[in-house]
Short mmCIF file of C-alpha atoms and ligand atoms in Angstrom, two decimals:
data_model
loop_
_atom_site.label_atom_id
_atom_site.label_comp_id
_atom_site.label_asym_id
_atom_site.label_seq_id
_atom_site.Cartn_x
_atom_site.Cartn_y
_atom_site.Cartn_z
CA MET D 1 -14.92 3.84 -35.52
CA ALA D 2 -11.82 2.31 -33.89
CA ARG D 3 -9.25 4.97 -33.05
CA THR D 4 -5.62 4.43 -33.99
CA ALA D 5 -2.26 6.12 -33.44
CA THR D 6 0.23 6.32 -36.28
CA LEU D 7 3.96 5.88 -35.91
CA THR D 8 6.20 6.84 -38.81
CA PHE D 9 9.62 5.18 -38.65
CA GLU D 10 12.23 4.90 -41.40
CA GLY D 11 9.67 5.81 -44.02
CA LYS D 12 7.17 3.22 -42.79
CA LYS D 13 3.75 4.18 -41.27
CA ILE D 14 2.42 1.81 -38.65
CA GLU D 15 -1.02 2.10 -37.04
CA PHE D 16 -1.57 1.05 -33.45
CA PRO D 17 -5.03 0.52 -31.92
CA VAL D 18 -6.05 3.04 -29.25
CA ILE D 19 -8.19 1.64 -26.46
CA GLU D 20 -10.47 3.80 -24.32
CA GLY D 21 -11.21 3.03 -20.67
CA SER D 22 -14.63 3.44 -19.02
CA GLU D 23 -13.54 6.88 -17.71
CA GLY D 24 -12.24 8.05 -21.09
CA GLU D 25 -8.54 7.28 -20.51
CA LEU D 26 -6.78 6.47 -23.79
CA GLY D 27 -4.01 3.93 -24.26
CA MET D 28 -2.06 3.00 -27.36
CA ASP D 29 -1.80 -0.79 -27.63
CA ILE D 30 1.83 -1.43 -28.66
CA SER D 31 1.80 -5.20 -28.20
CA LYS D 32 2.76 -5.59 -31.90
CA LEU D 33 5.36 -2.76 -31.90
CA ARG D 34 8.54 -4.87 -31.94
CA ALA D 35 7.20 -7.37 -34.46
CA GLN D 36 6.14 -4.56 -36.82
CA THR D 37 9.04 -2.09 -36.35
CA GLY D 38 11.90 -3.79 -34.47
CA LEU D 39 11.50 -0.99 -31.92
CA ILE D 40 10.77 -1.30 -28.22
CA THR D 41 9.65 1.60 -26.01
CA LEU D 42 11.88 2.94 -23.22
CA ASP D 43 10.01 4.28 -20.16
CA PRO D 44 12.27 3.55 -17.12
CA ALA D 45 9.81 4.27 -14.27
CA TYR D 46 6.80 3.36 -16.39
CA GLY D 47 5.37 6.89 -16.05
CA ASN D 48 3.85 6.60 -19.51
CA THR D 49 3.26 2.87 -19.60
CA GLY D 50 0.11 0.96 -18.72
CA ALA D 51 0.84 -2.58 -17.51
CA CYS D 52 -2.75 -3.79 -17.64
CA THR D 53 -6.39 -2.90 -17.88
CA SER D 54 -8.16 -3.06 -14.52
CA ALA D 55 -11.70 -2.62 -13.21
CA ILE D 56 -10.76 -2.23 -9.54
CA THR D 57 -9.63 1.34 -8.77
CA PHE D 58 -9.93 4.58 -10.72
CA ILE D 59 -7.69 7.58 -10.05
CA ASP D 60 -7.89 10.94 -11.79
CA GLY D 61 -4.62 12.54 -10.67
CA GLU D 62 -5.42 15.93 -12.18
CA LYS D 63 -8.78 16.20 -10.42
CA GLY D 64 -7.83 14.34 -7.22
CA ILE D 65 -10.43 11.61 -7.71
CA LEU D 66 -10.16 8.10 -6.18
CA ARG D 67 -12.90 5.46 -6.53
CA TYR D 68 -12.96 1.79 -5.53
CA ARG D 69 -15.09 -0.15 -8.03
CA GLY D 70 -16.68 3.22 -8.94
CA VAL D 71 -17.54 4.19 -5.35
CA PRO D 72 -15.94 7.54 -4.32
CA ILE D 73 -13.42 7.18 -1.51
CA GLU D 74 -15.17 10.00 0.38
CA GLN D 75 -18.39 7.94 0.62
CA LEU D 76 -16.56 4.79 1.70
CA ALA D 77 -14.59 6.72 4.33
CA GLU D 78 -17.84 8.14 5.72
CA LYS D 79 -20.17 5.14 5.46
CA SER D 80 -18.19 1.91 5.08
CA ASN D 81 -15.59 -0.01 7.07
CA PHE D 82 -12.36 -1.76 6.19
CA ILE D 83 -13.73 -5.29 5.78
CA GLU D 84 -16.75 -4.25 3.70
CA THR D 85 -14.41 -2.18 1.51
CA ALA D 86 -12.04 -5.16 1.22
CA PHE D 87 -14.95 -7.28 -0.05
CA LEU D 88 -15.91 -4.55 -2.55
CA LEU D 89 -12.38 -4.37 -3.93
CA ILE D 90 -11.86 -8.13 -4.17
CA PHE D 91 -15.29 -9.28 -5.37
CA GLY D 92 -16.43 -6.17 -7.24
CA HIS D 93 -19.59 -5.36 -5.29
CA LEU D 94 -20.62 -4.35 -1.77
CA PRO D 95 -21.56 -7.54 0.12
CA ASN D 96 -25.17 -8.43 0.85
CA GLN D 97 -25.97 -9.64 4.34
CA GLU D 98 -25.25 -13.31 3.61
CA GLU D 99 -21.94 -12.53 1.86
CA ALA D 100 -20.87 -10.18 4.66
CA LEU D 101 -21.66 -12.81 7.29
CA ARG D 102 -19.79 -15.54 5.37
CA PHE D 103 -16.74 -13.34 4.83
CA ARG D 104 -16.64 -12.29 8.49
CA ARG D 105 -16.90 -15.92 9.57
CA ARG D 106 -13.99 -16.82 7.30
CA LEU D 107 -11.95 -13.96 8.81
CA THR D 108 -12.77 -15.13 12.34
CA ASP D 109 -12.07 -18.80 11.57
CA ASN D 110 -8.69 -17.91 10.05
CA ALA D 111 -7.46 -15.32 12.56
CA HIS D 112 -5.20 -17.69 14.51
CA LEU D 113 -1.63 -18.68 13.59
CA HIS D 114 -0.28 -22.24 13.81
CA GLU D 115 1.33 -22.65 17.24
CA ASP D 116 4.67 -23.41 15.60
CA PHE D 117 4.68 -19.86 14.17
CA LYS D 118 5.83 -18.66 17.57
CA HIS D 119 9.21 -20.33 17.12
CA HIS D 120 9.78 -18.13 14.08
CA PHE D 121 8.97 -15.00 16.08
CA GLN D 122 11.40 -16.14 18.77
CA GLY D 123 14.19 -16.10 16.21
CA PHE D 124 13.94 -12.36 15.53
CA PRO D 125 15.85 -9.81 17.66
CA THR D 126 13.53 -7.47 19.59
CA ASP D 127 14.68 -4.53 17.46
CA ALA D 128 14.04 -6.30 14.13
CA PRO D 129 12.24 -4.01 11.62
CA PRO D 130 8.56 -5.07 11.67
CA MET D 131 8.29 -4.89 7.86
CA ALA D 132 11.13 -7.42 7.55
CA ILE D 133 9.29 -9.73 9.95
CA LEU D 134 5.99 -9.18 8.12
CA SER D 135 7.31 -10.16 4.70
CA ALA D 136 9.15 -13.16 6.19
CA MET D 137 6.07 -14.34 8.08
CA ILE D 138 3.76 -13.97 5.09
CA ASN D 139 6.15 -16.21 3.19
CA THR D 140 6.15 -18.54 6.21
CA LEU D 141 2.36 -18.84 5.87
CA ALA D 142 3.11 -20.79 2.69
CA CYS D 143 4.89 -23.38 4.86
CA PHE D 144 1.77 -23.92 6.98
CA GLU D 145 -1.07 -23.38 4.52
CA HIS D 146 -0.17 -25.62 1.60
CA LYS D 147 -3.81 -25.70 0.55
CA PHE D 148 -3.62 -22.07 -0.54
CA LEU D 149 -0.49 -22.47 -2.60
CA LYS D 150 -2.61 -23.55 -5.53
CA ILE D 151 -5.97 -21.79 -5.58
CA GLY D 152 -8.34 -23.69 -7.81
CA ASP D 153 -11.80 -22.24 -7.40
CA ASN D 154 -13.76 -19.29 -5.98
CA GLU D 155 -14.44 -21.11 -2.74
CA SER D 156 -10.74 -21.72 -1.99
CA PHE D 157 -9.88 -18.22 -3.21
CA GLU D 158 -12.35 -16.56 -0.82
CA GLU D 159 -10.97 -18.68 2.04
CA ALA D 160 -7.36 -17.80 1.10
CA ALA D 161 -8.19 -14.10 0.79
CA ALA D 162 -9.93 -14.04 4.17
CA SER D 163 -7.09 -16.01 5.71
CA LEU D 164 -4.42 -13.60 4.48
CA ILE D 165 -6.38 -10.48 5.48
CA SER D 166 -7.03 -11.98 8.91
CA LYS D 167 -3.58 -13.43 9.55
CA VAL D 168 -1.63 -10.34 8.43
CA ARG D 169 -3.31 -8.57 11.35
CA THR D 170 -2.36 -11.34 13.81
CA ILE D 171 1.21 -11.44 12.53
CA ALA D 172 1.47 -7.64 12.96
CA ALA D 173 0.15 -7.80 16.52
CA TYR D 174 2.45 -10.70 17.45
CA THR D 175 5.41 -8.81 15.97
CA TYR D 176 4.63 -5.87 18.25
CA ARG D 177 4.10 -8.08 21.34
CA LYS D 178 7.37 -9.93 20.73
CA SER D 179 9.29 -6.64 20.37
CA ARG D 180 7.95 -5.55 23.76
CA GLY D 181 8.50 -8.89 25.52
CA LEU D 182 4.73 -9.18 26.00
CA PRO D 183 2.77 -12.45 25.84
CA TYR D 184 0.88 -13.08 22.60
CA VAL D 185 -2.83 -12.35 22.83
CA TYR D 186 -5.01 -14.76 20.89
CA PRO D 187 -7.62 -13.34 18.50
CA ASP D 188 -11.04 -12.95 20.14
CA PRO D 189 -13.77 -14.48 17.91
CA ASN D 190 -16.33 -12.09 19.35
CA ARG D 191 -14.56 -8.95 18.17
CA ARG D 192 -14.73 -7.29 14.77
CA TYR D 193 -11.60 -6.91 12.68
CA VAL D 194 -10.12 -3.63 13.97
CA SER D 195 -11.20 -4.17 17.58
CA ASN D 196 -9.57 -7.61 17.48
CA PHE D 197 -6.35 -6.06 16.16
CA LEU D 198 -6.23 -3.49 18.95
CA HIS D 199 -7.06 -6.25 21.46
CA MET D 200 -4.17 -8.41 20.21
CA MET D 201 -1.86 -5.39 20.23
CA PHE D 202 -2.63 -3.68 23.51
CA SER D 203 -4.72 -5.81 25.87
CA ARG D 204 -3.21 -7.35 28.96
CA PRO D 205 -3.91 -10.96 30.01
CA TYR D 206 -6.61 -11.33 32.70
CA GLN D 207 -7.79 -7.73 32.20
CA ASP D 208 -10.85 -6.61 30.27
CA TYR D 209 -9.92 -4.59 27.23
CA HIS D 210 -12.39 -2.05 25.90
CA VAL D 211 -11.87 -0.52 22.46
CA ASP D 212 -13.06 3.07 22.20
CA GLU D 213 -15.57 3.20 19.32
CA ASP D 214 -14.05 6.41 17.98
CA VAL D 215 -10.61 4.79 17.86
CA GLU D 216 -12.06 1.74 16.12
CA ASP D 217 -13.81 3.96 13.57
CA ALA D 218 -10.66 5.99 12.98
CA LEU D 219 -8.52 2.92 12.34
CA ASN D 220 -11.21 1.42 10.10
CA MET D 221 -11.07 4.59 8.05
CA VAL D 222 -7.26 4.70 7.94
CA LEU D 223 -7.14 1.09 6.74
CA LEU D 224 -9.83 1.48 4.07
CA LEU D 225 -8.16 4.63 2.73
CA HIS D 226 -5.04 2.52 2.12
CA ALA D 227 -6.88 -0.47 0.65
CA ASP D 228 -5.97 -0.04 -3.02
CA HIS D 229 -4.41 2.49 -5.35
CA GLU D 230 -4.28 0.92 -8.82
CA GLN D 231 -0.80 0.13 -10.23
CA ASN D 232 1.47 1.67 -7.55
CA CYS D 233 4.95 0.26 -6.94
CA SER D 234 3.98 -2.49 -4.46
CA THR D 235 0.85 -3.53 -6.35
CA SER D 236 2.85 -3.74 -9.58
CA THR D 237 5.32 -5.91 -7.66
CA VAL D 238 2.48 -8.20 -6.56
CA ARG D 239 1.33 -8.45 -10.18
CA MET D 240 4.88 -9.02 -11.44
CA VAL D 241 5.45 -11.92 -9.01
CA GLY D 242 1.93 -13.25 -9.55
CA SER D 243 2.43 -13.25 -13.34
CA ALA D 244 4.97 -16.07 -12.86
CA ASP D 245 2.10 -18.12 -11.38
CA ALA D 246 3.70 -17.71 -7.92
CA SER D 247 1.39 -18.15 -4.94
CA LEU D 248 -0.71 -15.40 -3.37
CA TYR D 249 1.62 -15.53 -0.36
CA SER D 250 4.80 -15.04 -2.42
CA SER D 251 3.17 -12.16 -4.28
CA ALA D 252 1.92 -10.46 -1.11
CA ALA D 253 5.27 -10.93 0.67
CA ALA D 254 6.98 -9.25 -2.30
CA GLY D 255 4.44 -6.42 -2.10
CA VAL D 256 5.39 -5.87 1.55
CA CYS D 257 9.04 -5.54 0.56
CA ALA D 258 8.29 -2.91 -2.09
CA LEU D 259 5.92 -1.00 0.21
CA TRP D 260 8.67 -0.72 2.84
CA GLY D 261 10.59 1.71 0.63
CA LYS D 262 10.67 5.25 2.08
CA LEU D 263 9.51 6.70 -1.23
CA HIS D 264 6.42 4.49 -0.98
CA GLY D 265 4.67 3.16 2.14
CA GLY D 266 7.75 3.78 4.30
CA ALA D 267 7.08 7.51 3.89
CA ASN D 268 4.55 7.48 6.75
CA VAL D 269 7.40 6.78 9.18
CA GLU D 270 9.65 9.35 7.46
CA VAL D 271 6.94 12.04 7.83
CA LEU D 272 6.77 11.66 11.62
CA GLU D 273 10.57 11.59 11.87
CA MET D 274 10.70 14.75 9.73
CA LEU D 275 8.12 16.52 11.92
CA GLU D 276 9.92 15.42 15.10
CA LYS D 277 13.25 16.62 13.68
CA ILE D 278 11.77 20.06 12.95
CA GLN D 279 10.33 20.22 16.46
CA THR D 280 13.46 19.11 18.33
CA SER D 281 15.87 21.13 16.17
CA GLY D 282 13.85 24.31 16.67
CA MET D 283 14.29 24.88 12.93
CA SER D 284 11.71 27.25 11.44
CA ILE D 285 9.31 26.01 8.77
CA GLU D 286 10.94 28.44 6.34
CA ASP D 287 14.44 27.10 7.14
CA PHE D 288 13.30 23.52 6.64
CA LEU D 289 11.58 24.30 3.33
CA LYS D 290 14.75 26.08 2.24
CA ARG D 291 16.65 22.81 2.81
CA VAL D 292 14.01 21.04 0.71
CA LYS D 293 14.37 23.58 -2.10
CA ASP D 294 18.15 23.20 -1.91
CA LYS D 295 17.44 19.49 -2.43
CA SER D 296 19.11 18.54 0.85
CA GLU D 297 15.84 16.99 2.02
CA LEU D 298 12.59 15.69 0.64
CA LEU D 299 9.33 17.03 2.06
CA MET D 300 8.14 13.56 3.07
CA GLY D 301 4.44 12.94 2.63
CA PHE D 302 4.37 15.41 -0.26
CA GLY D 303 4.29 14.74 -4.01
CA HIS D 304 2.89 11.87 -6.01
CA ARG D 305 3.51 10.27 -9.39
CA VAL D 306 -0.20 10.39 -10.27
CA TYR D 307 -1.82 13.09 -8.11
CA LYS D 308 -0.98 16.56 -9.43
CA ASN D 309 -3.67 17.90 -7.13
CA PHE D 310 -4.63 17.06 -3.57
CA ASP D 311 -4.54 13.33 -2.77
CA PRO D 312 -8.19 12.88 -1.71
CA ARG D 313 -7.04 10.51 1.03
CA ALA D 314 -4.85 13.25 2.53
CA LYS D 315 -7.83 15.62 2.58
CA ILE D 316 -9.95 13.05 4.45
CA LEU D 317 -7.14 12.21 6.90
CA LYS D 318 -6.39 15.90 7.55
CA ALA D 319 -10.06 16.56 8.33
CA ALA D 320 -10.16 13.46 10.56
CA CYS D 321 -7.12 14.49 12.62
CA ASP D 322 -8.95 17.14 14.65
CA LYS D 323 -11.97 14.90 15.25
CA VAL D 324 -9.97 11.82 16.24
CA LEU D 325 -7.53 13.70 18.48
CA ALA D 326 -10.39 15.53 20.22
CA LYS D 327 -12.36 12.28 20.73
CA ILE D 328 -9.27 10.56 22.11
CA GLY D 329 -8.77 13.56 24.37
CA ILE D 330 -5.55 14.86 22.85
CA LYS D 331 -5.80 18.63 23.12
CA ASN D 332 -2.52 19.63 21.59
CA GLU D 333 -0.53 17.51 19.15
CA PRO D 334 2.60 19.50 18.13
CA MET D 335 3.20 17.20 15.15
CA LEU D 336 -0.19 18.19 13.70
CA ASP D 337 0.56 21.86 14.20
CA ILE D 338 3.93 21.54 12.42
CA ALA D 339 2.35 19.48 9.60
CA ARG D 340 -0.34 22.09 9.08
CA ARG D 341 2.20 24.93 9.01
CA LEU D 342 4.41 23.00 6.59
CA GLU D 343 1.48 22.36 4.26
CA GLU D 344 0.32 25.97 4.42
CA ALA D 345 3.81 27.32 3.66
CA ALA D 346 4.50 24.80 0.86
CA LEU D 347 1.20 25.42 -0.91
CA LYS D 348 2.05 29.12 -1.08
CA ASP D 349 5.60 28.50 -2.34
CA SER D 350 6.17 28.44 -6.11
CA TYR D 351 8.77 25.63 -5.74
CA PHE D 352 6.00 23.25 -4.65
CA VAL D 353 3.17 24.84 -6.63
CA ASP D 354 5.14 24.76 -9.89
CA ARG D 355 6.00 21.09 -9.32
CA LYS D 356 2.38 20.29 -8.33
CA LEU D 357 3.49 18.89 -4.99
CA TYR D 358 0.59 18.34 -2.59
CA PRO D 359 0.19 16.29 0.59
CA ASN D 360 -0.24 12.57 -0.14
CA VAL D 361 -1.78 9.79 1.94
CA ASP D 362 1.32 9.56 4.16
CA PHE D 363 1.37 13.20 5.30
CA TYR D 364 -1.39 13.01 7.94
CA SER D 365 -1.94 9.25 8.42
CA GLY D 366 0.87 8.94 10.98
CA ILE D 367 -0.62 11.62 13.20
CA ILE D 368 -3.81 9.60 13.58
CA MET D 369 -1.91 6.33 14.06
CA LYS D 370 0.28 7.99 16.72
CA ALA D 371 -2.85 9.24 18.49
CA ILE D 372 -4.29 5.71 18.49
CA GLY D 373 -1.09 4.45 20.11
CA ILE D 374 0.41 2.62 17.14
CA PRO D 375 4.22 2.74 17.56
CA LEU D 376 6.13 4.60 14.82
CA ASN D 377 7.95 1.51 13.55
CA MET D 378 4.57 -0.16 12.93
CA PHE D 379 3.15 2.62 10.71
CA THR D 380 4.16 0.97 7.44
CA VAL D 381 2.90 -2.37 8.75
CA MET D 382 -0.50 -0.65 9.15
CA PHE D 383 -0.21 0.49 5.53
CA ALA D 384 0.45 -3.15 4.53
CA ILE D 385 -2.57 -4.40 6.52
CA GLY D 386 -4.68 -1.77 4.77
CA ARG D 387 -3.27 -2.55 1.31
CA MET D 388 -3.63 -6.33 1.58
CA PRO D 389 -7.19 -6.41 0.09
CA GLY D 390 -6.00 -4.34 -2.87
CA TRP D 391 -3.06 -6.64 -3.52
CA ILE D 392 -5.39 -9.66 -3.31
CA ALA D 393 -7.94 -8.01 -5.63
CA GLN D 394 -5.29 -7.13 -8.20
CA TRP D 395 -3.70 -10.60 -7.97
CA ARG D 396 -7.13 -12.20 -8.49
CA GLU D 397 -7.98 -9.93 -11.43
CA GLN D 398 -4.68 -10.79 -13.11
CA HIS D 399 -5.16 -14.54 -12.52
CA ALA D 400 -8.69 -14.38 -13.88
CA ASP D 401 -7.46 -12.73 -17.08
CA LYS D 402 -6.78 -15.64 -19.45
CA SER D 403 -4.56 -13.38 -21.59
CA THR D 404 -2.12 -12.90 -18.66
CA ARG D 405 1.45 -13.86 -19.56
CA ILE D 406 4.57 -13.79 -17.39
CA ALA D 407 5.76 -10.18 -17.11
CA ARG D 408 9.15 -9.78 -18.75
CA PRO D 409 10.17 -6.22 -19.73
CA ARG D 410 12.91 -5.69 -22.32
CA GLN D 411 15.91 -3.31 -22.22
CA ILE D 412 18.26 -1.33 -24.42
CA TYR D 413 21.76 -2.77 -23.90
CA THR D 414 24.50 -0.14 -23.46
CA GLY D 415 27.36 -2.36 -22.25
CA PRO D 416 30.59 -3.53 -24.00
CA THR D 417 30.25 -4.99 -27.48
CA LEU D 418 31.73 -8.43 -28.29
CA GLN D 419 35.08 -9.15 -26.56
CA ASP D 420 37.00 -12.39 -25.84
CA TYR D 421 37.86 -13.92 -22.48
CA VAL D 422 41.26 -12.71 -21.17
CA GLU D 423 43.44 -15.29 -19.44
CA PRO D 424 44.40 -14.27 -15.86
CA ASP D 425 48.08 -13.85 -16.72
CA LYS D 426 47.23 -11.45 -19.57
CA ARG D 427 45.06 -9.04 -17.59
CA ALA D 428 46.19 -5.49 -16.69
C1 SDX E 1 2.73 6.40 -1.72
O1 SDX E 1 1.96 5.38 -6.49
C2 SDX E 1 1.05 5.34 -5.52
O2 SDX E 1 -0.12 5.31 -5.74
C3 SDX E 1 1.67 5.34 -4.12
C4 SDX E 1 0.71 5.52 -2.95
C5 SDX E 1 -0.23 4.31 -2.80
O3 SDX E 1 -1.30 4.49 -2.22
O4 SDX E 1 0.20 3.18 -3.17
O5 SDX E 1 -0.06 6.70 -3.15
C6 SDX E 1 1.47 5.61 -1.63
O6 SDX E 1 3.76 5.84 -1.95
C7 SDX E 1 2.64 7.89 -1.59
C8 SDX E 1 4.02 8.61 -1.80
C9 SDX E 1 4.81 8.52 -0.48
N1 SDX E 1 6.17 9.03 -0.68
C10 SDX E 1 6.58 10.21 -0.17
O7 SDX E 1 5.83 10.98 0.42
C11 SDX E 1 8.06 10.50 -0.38
C12 SDX E 1 8.25 11.96 -0.83
N2 SDX E 1 7.73 12.09 -2.22
C13 SDX E 1 8.69 11.99 -3.30
O8 SDX E 1 9.73 11.10 -3.08
C14 SDX E 1 7.99 11.90 -4.66
O9 SDX E 1 7.04 12.87 -4.69
C15 SDX E 1 7.37 10.58 -5.10
C16 SDX E 1 8.32 9.44 -5.00
C17 SDX E 1 6.15 10.28 -4.32
C18 SDX E 1 6.96 10.74 -6.57
O10 SDX E 1 8.14 10.90 -7.28
P1 SDX E 1 8.13 11.24 -8.83
O11 SDX E 1 6.80 11.13 -9.43
O12 SDX E 1 9.25 10.45 -9.43
O13 SDX E 1 8.45 12.79 -8.81
P2 SDX E 1 9.79 13.41 -9.29
O14 SDX E 1 10.90 12.81 -8.51
O15 SDX E 1 9.82 13.32 -10.76
O16 SDX E 1 9.60 14.91 -8.81
C19 SDX E 1 9.40 15.97 -9.73
C20 SDX E 1 10.06 17.19 -9.08
C21 SDX E 1 11.56 16.99 -8.82
O17 SDX E 1 12.16 18.28 -8.79
P3 SDX E 1 12.95 18.82 -10.13
O18 SDX E 1 13.86 17.71 -10.57
O19 SDX E 1 11.84 19.11 -11.13
O20 SDX E 1 13.68 20.07 -9.66
O21 SDX E 1 9.48 17.41 -7.78
C22 SDX E 1 10.48 17.26 -6.77
C23 SDX E 1 11.60 16.46 -7.41
O22 SDX E 1 12.84 16.75 -6.76
N3 SDX E 1 9.85 16.53 -5.68
C24 SDX E 1 10.03 16.82 -4.40
C25 SDX E 1 9.24 15.90 -3.70
N4 SDX E 1 8.59 15.10 -4.56
C26 SDX E 1 9.00 15.49 -5.79
N5 SDX E 1 10.80 17.74 -3.81
C27 SDX E 1 10.75 17.75 -2.45
N6 SDX E 1 9.99 16.92 -1.69
C28 SDX E 1 9.23 15.99 -2.29
N7 SDX E 1 8.50 15.17 -1.56
#
């Protein structure tokens, strides 16, 4: 029997259908609310509002569960790699051998940038924020890859998806090289995704460059942990822009801009700066947490709109820190020690416990990226590289849904009521 929710307003009872998701989540369908009652809902940060149904990622924030297409994140982190996970998110299943080979070939064939791209890099100052360059250069892809501005079929979509996932990595590496005055390193067709990224970032011309397998595995895991997270701020931005039938590039570039925010993907930089500030100031953990409780600071990397329990990604990253640092030969990382002490103190403190504030994905990710040698100002770029498959998957799902309409929220107006124009000589 179909479930409904009843709204009583001004003596009128209106029934709204209740839909149930595959994991038992319930949503009241209010698409007829305004027509039937004249009311709209008001939910400024959309904390109670579902924008869509989706079959890509499931999160249970109370239990700390995260699954990509039903596969637990813990299993993917242990057994999969970034590109296989990207395929799973975008196409809905783990690739068979032929699909994996075809997707890898598309990534390899699309790794390079048009030679004229370099002129655009030349225009940026060496201290330009990498996320500003990234969003600009993803938009610039639209100037060089007209064929992907209108995606007509699965074949061109798969090519466009592979191209964007591959090129975002090249753009990131070139951004880093330009900022250091280093020559660009072309993608190496014989390297796998992460190894190729590290090669383009750190290798020197005319020298062999070997990627440590443990580093490659660690970065594969960091990227796949970031690959999707249902309707977060940047993904909702991608969907919003995509709903206007804007191109995949415009939507992804907009996603980069939203992710840059320090409350979102930009938090991974803020966490390291917070840890470094505690270390250099000599401030005690207790003193710092006091500042947080006085609301003079945020405990960056803590808290989440959905997780009211441990972010499962933070658990995996925390466990990986020791292993990765040991394998890279880093015996003592003071940032990890401070992070651990902060977490331990916060999780015993009623201020954080009562507000259900736990470490999120950004709390430990930077420690691993720092150990790998990724510069601090590139941390959020790494988040964007990781999230690109999720944005593409969500954009594709929205475009495939024939009921998709342009997103256009309403408002409640609270400004001046009707008033006439005042001639300049009659104004106060
Ligand atoms: C990501 O949405 C996603 O899925 C995002 C993400 C993804 O994969 O896409 O998971 C990635 O963005 C992770 C979040 C990274 N951001 C940070 O680490 C920044 C620090 N965190 C906070 O800014 C905050 O926790 C948010 C933004 C993450 C969530 O904010 P909410 O849901 O709006 O929480 P809130 O502001 O309503 O907080 C409730 C209470 C408030 O205190 P009171 O008003 O009740 O006294 O908790 C406090 C807040 O002040 N609080 C914090 C805090 N986070 C919330 N206090 C100190 N430090 C914090 N980090």
